[in-house]
Amino acid sequence: QVQLVESGGGSVQAGGSLRLSCAASGYTTSRKMMGWFRQAPGKEREGVAAISPGGVTYYADSVKGRFTISRDNAANTVYLQMNSLKPEDTAMYYCAADLGSTWYTKVRALSEEYYNYWGQGTQVTVSS
């Protein structure tokens, strides 16, 4: 059974940093595309970052240069390091796994329709 459990969310001031973790079980994260998505109140869920089995990373333009996605294969965990946080980064952040795709593009990697499994989410709040 595939499970994804996020942690690391919280409240920070603008300019601060947080690191989100996504612990996976039931499959090997290094063999599949893993992504981070977020949803702010009243807005649609959007792709933030993703990492392919080969280690290629993809980022939304809004977070590029500030967020870094990485993977610890031994721990079967994916991380999202978020620096220089802005109030507009406030959202519920979700980890997701794409277990079906075998080829990837940036558009595909950041599209929720290709992801099969989702975590429960972790809240990030950035105050000005």
Short mmCIF file of N, CA and C in Angstrom, two decimals:
data_model
loop_
_atom_site.label_atom_id
_atom_site.label_comp_id
_atom_site.label_asym_id
_atom_site.label_seq_id
_atom_site.Cartn_x
_atom_site.Cartn_y
_atom_site.Cartn_z
N GLN A 1 0.85 -1.19 0.00
CA GLN A 1 0.00 0.00 0.00
C GLN A 1 0.88 1.24 0.00
N VAL A 2 0.62 2.12 -0.95
CA VAL A 2 1.41 3.34 -1.08
C VAL A 2 0.92 4.38 -0.09
N GLN A 3 1.84 4.94 0.67
CA GLN A 3 1.50 6.02 1.58
C GLN A 3 2.54 7.11 1.48
N LEU A 4 2.07 8.34 1.57
CA LEU A 4 2.94 9.52 1.57
C LEU A 4 2.58 10.36 2.78
N VAL A 5 3.58 10.71 3.58
CA VAL A 5 3.33 11.48 4.79
C VAL A 5 4.23 12.71 4.78
N GLU A 6 3.59 13.87 4.73
CA GLU A 6 4.35 15.12 4.73
C GLU A 6 4.56 15.62 6.15
N SER A 7 5.62 16.40 6.32
CA SER A 7 5.88 17.06 7.59
C SER A 7 6.76 18.28 7.32
N GLY A 8 6.89 19.13 8.32
CA GLY A 8 7.78 20.27 8.20
C GLY A 8 7.13 21.60 7.96
N GLY A 9 5.83 21.61 7.80
CA GLY A 9 5.15 22.88 7.60
C GLY A 9 5.15 23.70 8.88
N GLY A 10 4.73 24.96 8.75
CA GLY A 10 4.68 25.83 9.91
C GLY A 10 4.48 27.27 9.50
N SER A 11 4.71 28.15 10.46
CA SER A 11 4.55 29.58 10.24
C SER A 11 5.89 30.27 10.32
N VAL A 12 6.20 31.09 9.32
CA VAL A 12 7.45 31.83 9.30
C VAL A 12 7.19 33.23 8.79
N GLN A 13 8.13 34.11 9.04
CA GLN A 13 8.05 35.46 8.50
C GLN A 13 8.64 35.48 7.10
N ALA A 14 8.23 36.47 6.34
CA ALA A 14 8.76 36.63 4.98
C ALA A 14 10.27 36.69 5.04
N GLY A 15 10.88 35.99 4.06
CA GLY A 15 12.33 35.90 4.03
C GLY A 15 12.89 34.69 4.73
N GLY A 16 12.04 34.01 5.49
CA GLY A 16 12.48 32.83 6.22
C GLY A 16 12.51 31.58 5.36
N SER A 17 12.84 30.47 6.03
CA SER A 17 12.99 29.19 5.33
C SER A 17 12.25 28.08 6.06
N LEU A 18 11.85 27.09 5.30
CA LEU A 18 11.27 25.87 5.83
C LEU A 18 11.73 24.71 4.95
N ARG A 19 11.80 23.52 5.54
CA ARG A 19 12.07 22.33 4.76
C ARG A 19 10.95 21.33 4.98
N LEU A 20 10.27 20.99 3.93
CA LEU A 20 9.22 19.99 3.97
C LEU A 20 9.80 18.61 3.65
N SER A 21 9.25 17.61 4.31
CA SER A 21 9.65 16.23 4.06
C SER A 21 8.45 15.41 3.63
N CYS A 22 8.70 14.43 2.80
CA CYS A 22 7.65 13.51 2.35
C CYS A 22 8.21 12.09 2.47
N ALA A 23 7.77 11.38 3.47
CA ALA A 23 8.20 10.00 3.68
C ALA A 23 7.26 9.06 2.96
N ALA A 24 7.83 8.22 2.11
CA ALA A 24 7.02 7.31 1.30
C ALA A 24 7.17 5.88 1.77
N SER A 25 6.12 5.13 1.61
CA SER A 25 6.15 3.70 1.89
C SER A 25 5.32 2.98 0.85
N GLY A 26 5.65 1.72 0.61
CA GLY A 26 4.90 0.92 -0.35
C GLY A 26 5.48 0.92 -1.75
N TYR A 27 6.48 1.74 -2.00
CA TYR A 27 7.18 1.75 -3.26
C TYR A 27 8.49 2.51 -3.06
N THR A 28 9.34 2.51 -4.08
CA THR A 28 10.65 3.16 -3.99
C THR A 28 10.62 4.50 -4.70
N THR A 29 10.81 5.57 -3.97
CA THR A 29 10.68 6.91 -4.53
C THR A 29 11.68 7.17 -5.65
N SER A 30 12.84 6.55 -5.57
CA SER A 30 13.87 6.84 -6.57
C SER A 30 13.50 6.32 -7.95
N ARG A 31 12.52 5.47 -8.04
CA ARG A 31 12.12 4.89 -9.32
C ARG A 31 10.94 5.59 -9.96
N LYS A 32 10.41 6.60 -9.28
CA LYS A 32 9.22 7.26 -9.78
C LYS A 32 9.33 8.77 -9.67
N MET A 33 8.53 9.45 -10.48
CA MET A 33 8.46 10.91 -10.39
C MET A 33 7.77 11.29 -9.09
N MET A 34 8.40 12.22 -8.37
CA MET A 34 7.81 12.74 -7.15
C MET A 34 7.61 14.24 -7.30
N GLY A 35 6.50 14.73 -6.80
CA GLY A 35 6.21 16.15 -6.96
C GLY A 35 5.68 16.78 -5.69
N TRP A 36 5.84 18.08 -5.63
CA TRP A 36 5.24 18.90 -4.57
C TRP A 36 4.25 19.86 -5.23
N PHE A 37 3.08 19.94 -4.65
CA PHE A 37 2.03 20.82 -5.12
C PHE A 37 1.56 21.68 -3.96
N ARG A 38 0.87 22.76 -4.27
CA ARG A 38 0.32 23.59 -3.21
C ARG A 38 -1.03 24.14 -3.62
N GLN A 39 -1.84 24.42 -2.61
CA GLN A 39 -3.15 25.00 -2.86
C GLN A 39 -3.44 26.05 -1.82
N ALA A 40 -3.61 27.28 -2.28
CA ALA A 40 -3.96 28.39 -1.41
C ALA A 40 -5.48 28.50 -1.36
N PRO A 41 -6.03 29.08 -0.30
CA PRO A 41 -7.48 29.22 -0.20
C PRO A 41 -8.07 29.95 -1.41
N GLY A 42 -9.09 29.37 -2.00
CA GLY A 42 -9.75 29.98 -3.13
C GLY A 42 -9.04 29.83 -4.45
N LYS A 43 -7.94 29.09 -4.46
CA LYS A 43 -7.17 28.91 -5.69
C LYS A 43 -7.06 27.44 -6.04
N GLU A 44 -6.74 27.18 -7.31
CA GLU A 44 -6.53 25.81 -7.75
C GLU A 44 -5.17 25.31 -7.27
N ARG A 45 -5.08 23.98 -7.16
CA ARG A 45 -3.80 23.40 -6.79
C ARG A 45 -2.82 23.56 -7.95
N GLU A 46 -1.58 23.89 -7.62
CA GLU A 46 -0.58 24.11 -8.64
C GLU A 46 0.69 23.32 -8.33
N GLY A 47 1.37 22.92 -9.39
CA GLY A 47 2.64 22.24 -9.23
C GLY A 47 3.74 23.21 -8.84
N VAL A 48 4.55 22.80 -7.89
CA VAL A 48 5.62 23.64 -7.38
C VAL A 48 6.98 23.12 -7.84
N ALA A 49 7.21 21.83 -7.63
CA ALA A 49 8.51 21.24 -7.98
C ALA A 49 8.33 19.74 -8.15
N ALA A 50 9.21 19.14 -8.93
CA ALA A 50 9.17 17.70 -9.15
C ALA A 50 10.57 17.20 -9.43
N ILE A 51 10.77 15.90 -9.16
CA ILE A 51 12.07 15.28 -9.41
C ILE A 51 11.83 13.93 -10.07
N SER A 52 12.51 13.70 -11.18
CA SER A 52 12.32 12.47 -11.94
C SER A 52 13.17 11.34 -11.37
N PRO A 53 12.93 10.11 -11.81
CA PRO A 53 13.77 9.00 -11.35
C PRO A 53 15.25 9.22 -11.65
N GLY A 54 15.53 9.93 -12.73
CA GLY A 54 16.92 10.21 -13.09
C GLY A 54 17.51 11.40 -12.37
N GLY A 55 16.70 12.05 -11.54
CA GLY A 55 17.20 13.18 -10.78
C GLY A 55 17.02 14.54 -11.45
N VAL A 56 16.32 14.56 -12.57
CA VAL A 56 16.04 15.85 -13.21
C VAL A 56 14.98 16.57 -12.40
N THR A 57 15.21 17.85 -12.17
CA THR A 57 14.27 18.62 -11.36
C THR A 57 13.53 19.65 -12.22
N TYR A 58 12.31 19.92 -11.80
CA TYR A 58 11.45 20.87 -12.49
C TYR A 58 10.86 21.81 -11.46
N TYR A 59 10.74 23.08 -11.82
CA TYR A 59 10.21 24.07 -10.89
C TYR A 59 9.23 24.99 -11.58
N ALA A 60 8.23 25.39 -10.82
CA ALA A 60 7.37 26.46 -11.30
C ALA A 60 8.17 27.75 -11.33
N ASP A 61 7.85 28.61 -12.26
CA ASP A 61 8.60 29.86 -12.40
C ASP A 61 8.54 30.69 -11.12
N SER A 62 7.44 30.59 -10.40
CA SER A 62 7.24 31.41 -9.20
C SER A 62 8.18 31.02 -8.05
N VAL A 63 8.75 29.82 -8.10
CA VAL A 63 9.61 29.38 -6.99
C VAL A 63 11.04 29.10 -7.43
N LYS A 64 11.30 29.15 -8.71
CA LYS A 64 12.63 28.82 -9.21
C LYS A 64 13.67 29.77 -8.60
N GLY A 65 14.75 29.17 -8.12
CA GLY A 65 15.79 29.96 -7.46
C GLY A 65 15.60 30.10 -5.97
N ARG A 66 14.41 29.78 -5.49
CA ARG A 66 14.12 29.88 -4.05
C ARG A 66 13.86 28.50 -3.43
N PHE A 67 13.25 27.61 -4.17
CA PHE A 67 12.91 26.28 -3.67
C PHE A 67 13.83 25.24 -4.32
N THR A 68 14.14 24.19 -3.56
CA THR A 68 14.95 23.10 -4.07
C THR A 68 14.32 21.76 -3.67
N ILE A 69 14.06 20.93 -4.66
CA ILE A 69 13.56 19.59 -4.38
C ILE A 69 14.73 18.61 -4.41
N SER A 70 14.71 17.67 -3.48
CA SER A 70 15.79 16.67 -3.43
C SER A 70 15.22 15.36 -2.91
N ARG A 71 16.06 14.34 -2.97
CA ARG A 71 15.58 13.01 -2.61
C ARG A 71 16.68 12.26 -1.85
N ASP A 72 16.30 11.61 -0.79
CA ASP A 72 17.21 10.72 -0.04
C ASP A 72 16.75 9.30 -0.31
N ASN A 73 17.47 8.62 -1.19
CA ASN A 73 17.02 7.29 -1.60
C ASN A 73 17.04 6.30 -0.43
N ALA A 74 18.03 6.41 0.42
CA ALA A 74 18.13 5.48 1.55
C ALA A 74 16.95 5.63 2.49
N ALA A 75 16.49 6.85 2.65
CA ALA A 75 15.37 7.12 3.55
C ALA A 75 14.02 7.07 2.84
N ASN A 76 14.06 6.89 1.51
CA ASN A 76 12.83 6.88 0.72
C ASN A 76 12.00 8.14 1.00
N THR A 77 12.68 9.25 1.01
CA THR A 77 12.06 10.51 1.38
C THR A 77 12.43 11.59 0.36
N VAL A 78 11.46 12.44 0.10
CA VAL A 78 11.67 13.58 -0.79
C VAL A 78 11.52 14.85 0.04
N TYR A 79 12.34 15.85 -0.28
CA TYR A 79 12.34 17.09 0.48
C TYR A 79 12.04 18.28 -0.43
N LEU A 80 11.54 19.33 0.20
CA LEU A 80 11.38 20.60 -0.49
C LEU A 80 11.96 21.68 0.43
N GLN A 81 13.14 22.17 0.08
CA GLN A 81 13.76 23.26 0.82
C GLN A 81 13.22 24.57 0.25
N MET A 82 12.62 25.37 1.12
CA MET A 82 12.01 26.62 0.70
C MET A 82 12.72 27.78 1.38
N ASN A 83 13.37 28.60 0.58
CA ASN A 83 14.08 29.77 1.09
C ASN A 83 13.43 31.04 0.57
N SER A 84 13.78 32.15 1.20
CA SER A 84 13.26 33.47 0.80
C SER A 84 11.74 33.41 0.63
N LEU A 85 11.08 32.86 1.62
CA LEU A 85 9.64 32.69 1.53
C LEU A 85 8.91 34.02 1.47
N LYS A 86 7.82 34.02 0.73
CA LYS A 86 7.00 35.21 0.54
C LYS A 86 5.59 34.93 1.04
N PRO A 87 4.83 35.95 1.39
CA PRO A 87 3.44 35.71 1.82
C PRO A 87 2.63 34.95 0.78
N GLU A 88 2.92 35.15 -0.48
CA GLU A 88 2.18 34.44 -1.54
C GLU A 88 2.52 32.96 -1.62
N ASP A 89 3.51 32.51 -0.84
CA ASP A 89 3.80 31.08 -0.76
C ASP A 89 2.89 30.37 0.24
N THR A 90 2.09 31.12 0.97
CA THR A 90 1.18 30.54 1.94
C THR A 90 0.19 29.62 1.25
N ALA A 91 0.15 28.36 1.71
CA ALA A 91 -0.72 27.37 1.08
C ALA A 91 -0.60 26.05 1.84
N MET A 92 -1.48 25.12 1.50
CA MET A 92 -1.32 23.74 1.92
C MET A 92 -0.41 23.08 0.89
N TYR A 93 0.62 22.43 1.34
CA TYR A 93 1.58 21.79 0.45
C TYR A 93 1.38 20.27 0.49
N TYR A 94 1.32 19.69 -0.71
CA TYR A 94 1.08 18.26 -0.85
C TYR A 94 2.24 17.58 -1.58
N CYS A 95 2.58 16.41 -1.12
CA CYS A 95 3.51 15.55 -1.82
C CYS A 95 2.71 14.56 -2.66
N ALA A 96 3.24 14.21 -3.83
CA ALA A 96 2.52 13.29 -4.70
C ALA A 96 3.49 12.41 -5.46
N ALA A 97 2.98 11.25 -5.86
CA ALA A 97 3.80 10.29 -6.60
C ALA A 97 3.12 9.92 -7.91
N ASP A 98 3.90 9.92 -8.97
CA ASP A 98 3.44 9.49 -10.29
C ASP A 98 4.04 8.12 -10.56
N LEU A 99 3.23 7.11 -10.40
CA LEU A 99 3.73 5.75 -10.53
C LEU A 99 3.56 5.18 -11.94
N GLY A 100 2.92 5.93 -12.83
CA GLY A 100 2.61 5.38 -14.14
C GLY A 100 3.43 5.91 -15.30
N SER A 101 3.92 7.14 -15.21
CA SER A 101 4.60 7.75 -16.34
C SER A 101 5.99 7.16 -16.53
N THR A 102 6.40 7.16 -17.80
CA THR A 102 7.75 6.70 -18.12
C THR A 102 8.54 7.74 -18.88
N TRP A 103 7.91 8.86 -19.21
CA TRP A 103 8.63 9.96 -19.83
C TRP A 103 8.10 11.26 -19.23
N TYR A 104 8.95 12.27 -19.26
CA TYR A 104 8.63 13.46 -18.49
C TYR A 104 9.00 14.72 -19.25
N THR A 105 8.16 15.74 -19.02
CA THR A 105 8.48 17.11 -19.44
C THR A 105 8.13 18.00 -18.26
N LYS A 106 8.49 19.26 -18.33
CA LYS A 106 8.18 20.16 -17.23
C LYS A 106 6.67 20.29 -17.06
N VAL A 107 5.96 20.44 -18.15
CA VAL A 107 4.51 20.58 -18.08
C VAL A 107 3.89 19.34 -17.44
N ARG A 108 4.36 18.18 -17.87
CA ARG A 108 3.82 16.93 -17.35
C ARG A 108 4.19 16.76 -15.87
N ALA A 109 5.41 17.09 -15.53
CA ALA A 109 5.89 16.90 -14.16
C ALA A 109 5.13 17.77 -13.16
N LEU A 110 4.66 18.92 -13.60
CA LEU A 110 3.97 19.84 -12.69
C LEU A 110 2.46 19.83 -12.87
N SER A 111 1.96 18.78 -13.54
CA SER A 111 0.51 18.64 -13.75
C SER A 111 -0.03 17.57 -12.83
N GLU A 112 -1.00 17.92 -12.00
CA GLU A 112 -1.50 16.98 -11.00
C GLU A 112 -2.19 15.77 -11.62
N GLU A 113 -2.65 15.89 -12.85
CA GLU A 113 -3.42 14.80 -13.46
C GLU A 113 -2.59 13.53 -13.62
N TYR A 114 -1.28 13.64 -13.61
CA TYR A 114 -0.44 12.45 -13.81
C TYR A 114 -0.06 11.77 -12.50
N TYR A 115 -0.43 12.35 -11.39
CA TYR A 115 -0.02 11.81 -10.09
C TYR A 115 -1.13 10.93 -9.52
N ASN A 116 -0.72 9.76 -9.04
CA ASN A 116 -1.67 8.76 -8.58
C ASN A 116 -1.92 8.77 -7.08
N TYR A 117 -0.89 9.15 -6.31
CA TYR A 117 -1.00 9.08 -4.87
C TYR A 117 -0.62 10.43 -4.25
N TRP A 118 -1.32 10.76 -3.18
CA TRP A 118 -1.16 12.05 -2.55
C TRP A 118 -1.05 11.90 -1.04
N GLY A 119 -0.26 12.79 -0.45
CA GLY A 119 -0.22 12.87 0.99
C GLY A 119 -1.37 13.71 1.52
N GLN A 120 -1.41 13.86 2.82
CA GLN A 120 -2.52 14.58 3.45
C GLN A 120 -2.30 16.09 3.47
N GLY A 121 -1.07 16.51 3.22
CA GLY A 121 -0.77 17.93 3.16
C GLY A 121 -0.17 18.47 4.45
N THR A 122 0.58 19.54 4.31
CA THR A 122 1.15 20.23 5.46
C THR A 122 1.05 21.73 5.19
N GLN A 123 0.60 22.47 6.17
CA GLN A 123 0.32 23.90 6.00
C GLN A 123 1.59 24.73 6.14
N VAL A 124 1.75 25.66 5.21
CA VAL A 124 2.82 26.65 5.27
C VAL A 124 2.19 28.03 5.28
N THR A 125 2.53 28.82 6.28
CA THR A 125 2.00 30.18 6.40
C THR A 125 3.16 31.15 6.52
N VAL A 126 3.19 32.12 5.62
CA VAL A 126 4.26 33.12 5.60
C VAL A 126 3.64 34.48 5.87
N SER A 127 4.10 35.13 6.92
CA SER A 127 3.56 36.43 7.30
C SER A 127 4.52 37.54 6.85
N SER A 128 3.92 38.68 6.55
CA SER A 128 4.73 39.81 6.07
C SER A 128 5.26 40.63 7.23
#
